[in-house]
Coordinates of C-alpha atoms in Angstrom, one line a residue:
M442 CA 135.8 67.7 110.3
A443 CA 134.3 71.1 109.5
S444 CA 132.3 72.7 112.2
K445 CA 128.7 73.8 111.6
P446 CA 128.1 77.5 111.0
T447 CA 126.6 79.4 113.9
V448 CA 123.5 81.7 113.7
A449 CA 125.8 84.7 114.1
S450 CA 128.1 83.7 111.3
V451 CA 125.1 83.0 109.0
Y452 CA 123.6 86.4 109.9
T453 CA 126.9 88.1 109.2
D454 CA 127.3 86.4 105.8
L455 CA 123.7 87.2 104.9
K456 CA 124.2 90.9 105.8
S457 CA 127.4 91.0 103.7
H458 CA 125.6 89.3 100.8
E459 CA 122.6 91.7 101.0
K460 CA 125.0 94.7 100.8
M461 CA 126.7 93.3 97.7
C462 CA 123.4 92.6 96.1
E463 CA 122.1 96.1 96.8
E464 CA 125.2 97.6 95.1
R465 CA 124.8 95.3 92.1
W466 CA 121.2 96.2 91.7
K467 CA 122.1 99.9 91.7
T468 CA 124.7 99.3 89.0
I469 CA 122.2 97.3 86.9
F470 CA 119.5 99.9 87.3
N471 CA 121.9 102.7 86.3
E472 CA 123.1 100.8 83.2
T473 CA 119.6 99.9 82.1
S474 CA 118.6 103.5 82.5
D475 CA 121.5 104.5 80.2
L476 CA 120.4 101.8 77.7
K477 CA 116.8 103.1 77.7
H478 CA 118.1 106.6 76.9
E479 CA 120.2 105.3 74.1
I480 CA 117.4 103.2 72.6
R481 CA 115.1 106.3 72.8
S482 CA 117.7 108.3 70.9
V483 CA 118.0 105.6 68.2
N484 CA 114.2 105.3 67.9
I485 CA 114.0 109.1 67.3
Q486 CA 116.7 108.9 64.7
L487 CA 114.9 106.0 62.9
K488 CA 111.6 107.9 62.9
S489 CA 113.3 111.0 61.5
G490 CA 114.9 109.0 58.8
L491 CA 111.6 107.4 57.9
G492 CA 110.0 110.8 57.7
I493 CA 112.7 112.1 55.4
L494 CA 112.2 109.1 53.2
V495 CA 108.5 109.5 53.0
V496 CA 108.7 113.2 52.2
G497 CA 111.4 112.6 49.6
M498 CA 109.4 109.8 47.9
G499 CA 106.3 112.0 48.0
S500 CA 108.1 114.9 46.4
I501 CA 109.5 112.6 43.7
L502 CA 106.0 111.1 43.1
S503 CA 104.3 114.5 42.9
A504 CA 107.0 115.8 40.5
Q505 CA 106.3 112.8 38.2
L506 CA 102.5 113.2 38.4
F507 CA 102.2 117.0 38.0

């Protein structure tokens, strides 16, 4: 029959668990920070592309009208 865990063993397990969770959260935070940077970069590229399209279409339209 298995013995019941003691307070000391539960405390040790909990401390170990807390340490692992802290490292995991740091990793997750760093990765989400990298993702935010990449999304920001893609967003800027999309806005630039849209601006180029609007200016191009505007120039084509103005050439046709004038």
